[in-house]
Amino acid sequence: MPLFVPKDRKSLFRQFLAGMYDAVVITDPNGHILEVNRRAVEHFGYNEDEVVDRPISFFIPGLAPEIVKRIRKGLDDGHHMMIDANGLNKDGSKFFCEVAVSMIDLMEPDDLVFTIRNVERRRRINSMLRSKERAFELSRAALFSCDREGRFTNVNKAFLEMFALESEEEAKSKTFADFMSDDPLPANFAKALAGEETLVGIVAETTDSEDGEEVDVSLAPDYDGRKVKGVVGSVIKL
């Protein structure tokens, strides 16, 4: 069922809207703007007087009148609807947003509430994370992360090749001590858990040479907020 707000509670409802993080736009059943909250004013750059009675497509160009009509029909059973769209600011800049649409009896029955959340920052973060994951995978250095007990939680392709592992799943069945037990690496692992970064050069045993192979091992704390959840590191052949 649509949300019903008694007339004597409209003031309280508007106070609630004023404190919301998301931009909120209330329209009549045809999508013409009745009012906006403070966040929408800050977000889109228009004063409320500039947008009253304009179509919702003024803010969300993709929400043409025929689309609003279809949305309203889809809301007849009391559900809300989520839409991915592009928002348009007063300065002409566009941004990707998520729009939740629901009905409310405010000015008249079947008014619409558009709750608009700018997700550009989330998209940038996701894109950055994908780039970092790609760089992690392509690095020539053997990169890894461990939990506090030393169990591997993530390794890249170079790590698998360096330690002759078939898959990431096999690596996750191993621990830091299985591959890097030479001094001072166990002590450096403990230092990383205590918040310290270390770099040490060691000679690693290999099957190809009796003299071994020189490598640099870097270890650092892996933070979850302010808490150290494990250790990250790299092994680089010199």
C-alpha positions as MATLAB code, in Angstrom:
seq = 'MPLFVPKDRKSLFRQFLAGMYDAVVITDPNGHILEVNRRAVEHFGYNEDEVVDRPISFFIPGLAPEIVKRIRKGLDDGHHMMIDANGLNKDGSKFFCEVAVSMIDLMEPDDLVFTIRNVERRRRINSMLRSKERAFELSRAALFSCDREGRFTNVNKAFLEMFALESEEEAKSKTFADFMSDDPLPANFAKALAGEETLVGIVAETTDSEDGEEVDVSLAPDYDGRKVKGVVGSVIKL';
ca = [
       0.000    0.000    0.000;
       1.221    3.563   -0.633;
       2.548    5.504    2.323;
      -0.180    7.664    3.915;
       0.705   10.853    5.798;
      -2.201   12.438    7.738;
      -2.644   16.176    7.154;
      -1.621   17.049   10.717;
       1.664   15.218   10.257;
       2.781   16.879    7.031;
       5.041   19.284    8.927;
       6.742   16.396   10.688;
       7.163   14.594    7.385;
       8.841   17.647    5.823;
      11.207   17.889    8.784;
      12.098   14.260    8.156;
      12.797   15.033    4.477;
      14.987   17.976    5.419;
      17.302   15.698    7.392;
      17.678   13.008    4.746;
      21.065   12.349    3.126;
      19.544   11.621   -0.289;
      17.953   14.178   -2.583;
      14.157   13.798   -2.433;
      11.750   15.174   -5.022;
       7.978   14.923   -4.560;
       5.820   15.208   -7.667;
       2.158   14.981   -8.563;
       0.981   11.756  -10.250;
       2.079   13.116  -13.639;
       5.638   13.796  -12.498;
       5.444   17.591  -12.001;
       7.534   18.767   -9.048;
       5.650   19.814   -5.918;
       8.567   20.194   -3.529;
      12.166   19.169   -2.946;
      14.199   18.690    0.210;
      17.286   20.650    1.251;
      19.623   17.965   -0.081;
      18.065   18.232   -3.560;
      18.581   22.004   -3.526;
      22.239   21.544   -2.571;
      22.705   18.677   -4.979;
      21.182   20.053   -8.183;
      21.963   23.739   -7.570;
      18.399   25.076   -7.973;
      16.261   26.852   -5.406;
      12.872   25.259   -4.797;
      11.080   28.191   -6.484;
      12.997   27.483   -9.689;
      11.783   23.903  -10.017;
       8.211   23.803   -8.681;
       5.786   22.590  -11.387;
       8.609   21.524  -13.688;
       8.648   17.863  -14.799;
      10.898   15.413  -12.966;
      12.817   15.118  -16.251;
      14.240   18.563  -15.375;
      16.429   16.692  -12.868;
      16.418   13.225  -14.469;
      16.195   13.673  -18.275;
      15.380   10.008  -18.858;
      12.136   10.254  -16.883;
       9.936   11.558  -19.683;
       6.144   11.825  -19.057;
       5.415    8.468  -20.701;
       8.049    6.802  -18.494;
       6.532    8.381  -15.368;
       3.128    7.075  -16.410;
       4.524    3.564  -16.786;
       6.269    3.803  -13.417;
       3.052    4.913  -11.697;
       1.171    1.940  -13.124;
       3.924   -0.344  -11.834;
       3.504    1.123   -8.353;
      -0.219    0.411   -8.080;
       0.412   -2.677   -5.967;
       2.297   -0.611   -3.366;
       5.850   -1.575   -4.305;
       8.714    0.808   -4.908;
      10.859    0.808   -8.030;
      14.618    1.238   -8.468;
      16.011    2.908  -11.590;
      19.558    3.547  -12.787;
      19.665    6.935  -14.474;
      21.664   10.072  -15.233;
      21.015   13.227  -13.207;
      21.471   16.751  -14.562;
      22.806   19.617  -12.420;
      22.166   23.334  -12.955;
      25.689   23.778  -14.346;
      24.956   21.200  -17.045;
      27.088   18.437  -15.541;
      25.680   14.940  -15.482;
      26.122   12.217  -12.896;
      25.109    8.598  -12.564;
      22.451    8.007   -9.910;
      20.114    5.460   -8.395;
      16.487    6.571   -8.188;
      13.933    4.920   -5.899;
      10.308    5.740   -6.758;
       7.321    5.203   -4.480;
       3.852    6.672   -3.940;
       2.679    8.891   -1.111;
      -0.619   10.579   -0.243;
       0.686   14.069    0.539;
      -0.898   16.842   -1.533;
      -3.248   14.380   -3.215;
      -3.504   10.602   -3.625;
      -0.820    8.913   -5.727;
       1.804   11.656   -5.499;
       5.242   10.275   -6.302;
       8.442   10.352   -4.252;
      11.746   10.216   -6.138;
      14.703    9.486   -3.852;
      17.903   10.228   -5.764;
      21.350    9.047   -4.734;
      24.501   10.154   -6.543;
      26.637    7.032   -7.011;
      29.449    8.616   -9.022;
      31.841    8.338   -6.067;
      30.990    4.657   -5.673;
      31.578    4.093   -9.388;
      34.956    5.871   -9.217;
      35.959    3.772   -6.220;
      34.873    0.563   -7.967;
      36.779    1.566  -11.082;
      39.869    2.333   -9.008;
      39.583   -1.021   -7.239;
      39.283   -2.836  -10.563;
      42.412   -1.033  -11.793;
      44.284   -1.973   -8.636;
      43.166   -5.585   -8.945;
      44.380   -5.631  -12.543;
      47.743   -4.120  -11.552;
      47.998   -6.649   -8.703;
      47.449   -9.503  -11.126;
      49.891   -8.207  -13.775;
      52.733   -7.276  -11.412;
      56.049   -9.070  -12.003;
      56.596   -9.035   -8.236;
      55.078  -11.868   -6.215;
      52.323  -10.162   -4.200;
      50.267  -11.640   -1.375;
      48.115  -10.983    1.658;
      47.744  -13.093    4.800;
      45.417  -13.133    7.762;
      46.803  -12.709   11.261;
      47.560  -16.442   11.507;
      49.645  -16.315    8.335;
      47.170  -18.060    6.036;
      47.282  -16.659    2.507;
      44.089  -14.836    1.556;
      45.131  -13.448   -1.815;
      48.056  -14.019   -4.177;
      48.835  -12.966   -7.728;
      50.023  -14.945  -10.727;
      53.697  -14.094  -10.116;
      53.409  -15.530   -6.589;
      51.959  -18.789   -7.944;
      54.787  -19.062  -10.456;
      57.521  -18.235   -7.945;
      56.398  -20.890   -5.468;
      55.283  -23.464   -8.072;
      51.633  -23.433   -7.029;
      48.886  -24.667   -9.313;
      46.156  -22.276   -8.243;
      45.101  -19.595   -5.780;
      43.073  -22.250   -3.955;
      46.257  -24.250   -3.374;
      48.000  -21.115   -2.102;
      45.161  -20.505    0.356;
      45.796  -23.916    1.855;
      49.327  -22.808    2.769;
      50.754  -20.369    5.301;
      53.449  -17.724    5.282;
      55.713  -20.030    7.309;
      55.458  -22.757    4.651;
      57.398  -20.604    2.176;
      59.165  -17.908    4.192;
      60.490  -19.405    7.391;
      64.064  -18.079    7.078;
      65.174  -15.492    9.630;
      64.307  -12.682    9.993;
      61.029  -13.198    8.093;
      58.977  -14.695   10.974;
      60.030  -11.771   13.174;
      59.226   -9.298   10.401;
      55.780  -10.848   10.032;
      55.191  -10.174   13.728;
      56.416   -6.585   13.257;
      53.917   -6.089   10.437;
      51.110   -7.280   12.712;
      52.304   -4.664   15.195;
      52.026   -1.932   12.537;
      55.590   -1.777   11.200;
      56.797   -1.966    7.594;
      59.948   -3.968    6.861;
      62.188   -4.717    3.892;
      64.867   -7.398    3.981;
      67.074   -9.071    1.406;
      67.589  -12.818    1.703;
      68.990  -15.660   -0.351;
      66.240  -18.115   -1.208;
      66.924  -21.729   -2.034;
      66.162  -22.784   -5.599;
      66.283  -26.012   -7.550;
      68.229  -24.301  -10.347;
      71.277  -23.121   -8.414;
      73.254  -24.274   -5.389;
      73.988  -20.629   -4.576;
      70.321  -19.732   -4.231;
      68.590  -16.613   -5.458;
      68.614  -13.143   -3.939;
      65.193  -11.663   -3.246;
      63.778   -8.662   -1.398;
      60.827   -9.365    0.881;
      58.638   -6.426    1.911;
      56.014   -6.813    4.635;
      53.469   -4.312    5.907;
      50.298   -4.292    8.010;
      46.961   -4.845    6.245;
      44.459   -2.499    7.875;
      40.709   -2.782    8.293;
      40.012    0.745    9.470;
      42.471    1.214   12.341;
      42.706   -2.477   13.115;
      45.422   -4.667   11.599;
      43.653   -7.627   10.040;
      46.750   -9.279    8.581;
      49.884   -8.741    6.520;
      50.518   -7.776    2.898;
      53.817   -8.268    1.174;
      55.880   -8.678   -1.954;
      58.779  -10.871   -3.014;
      60.999   -9.432   -5.747;
      63.832  -11.233   -7.473;
      67.006   -9.135   -7.678;
];
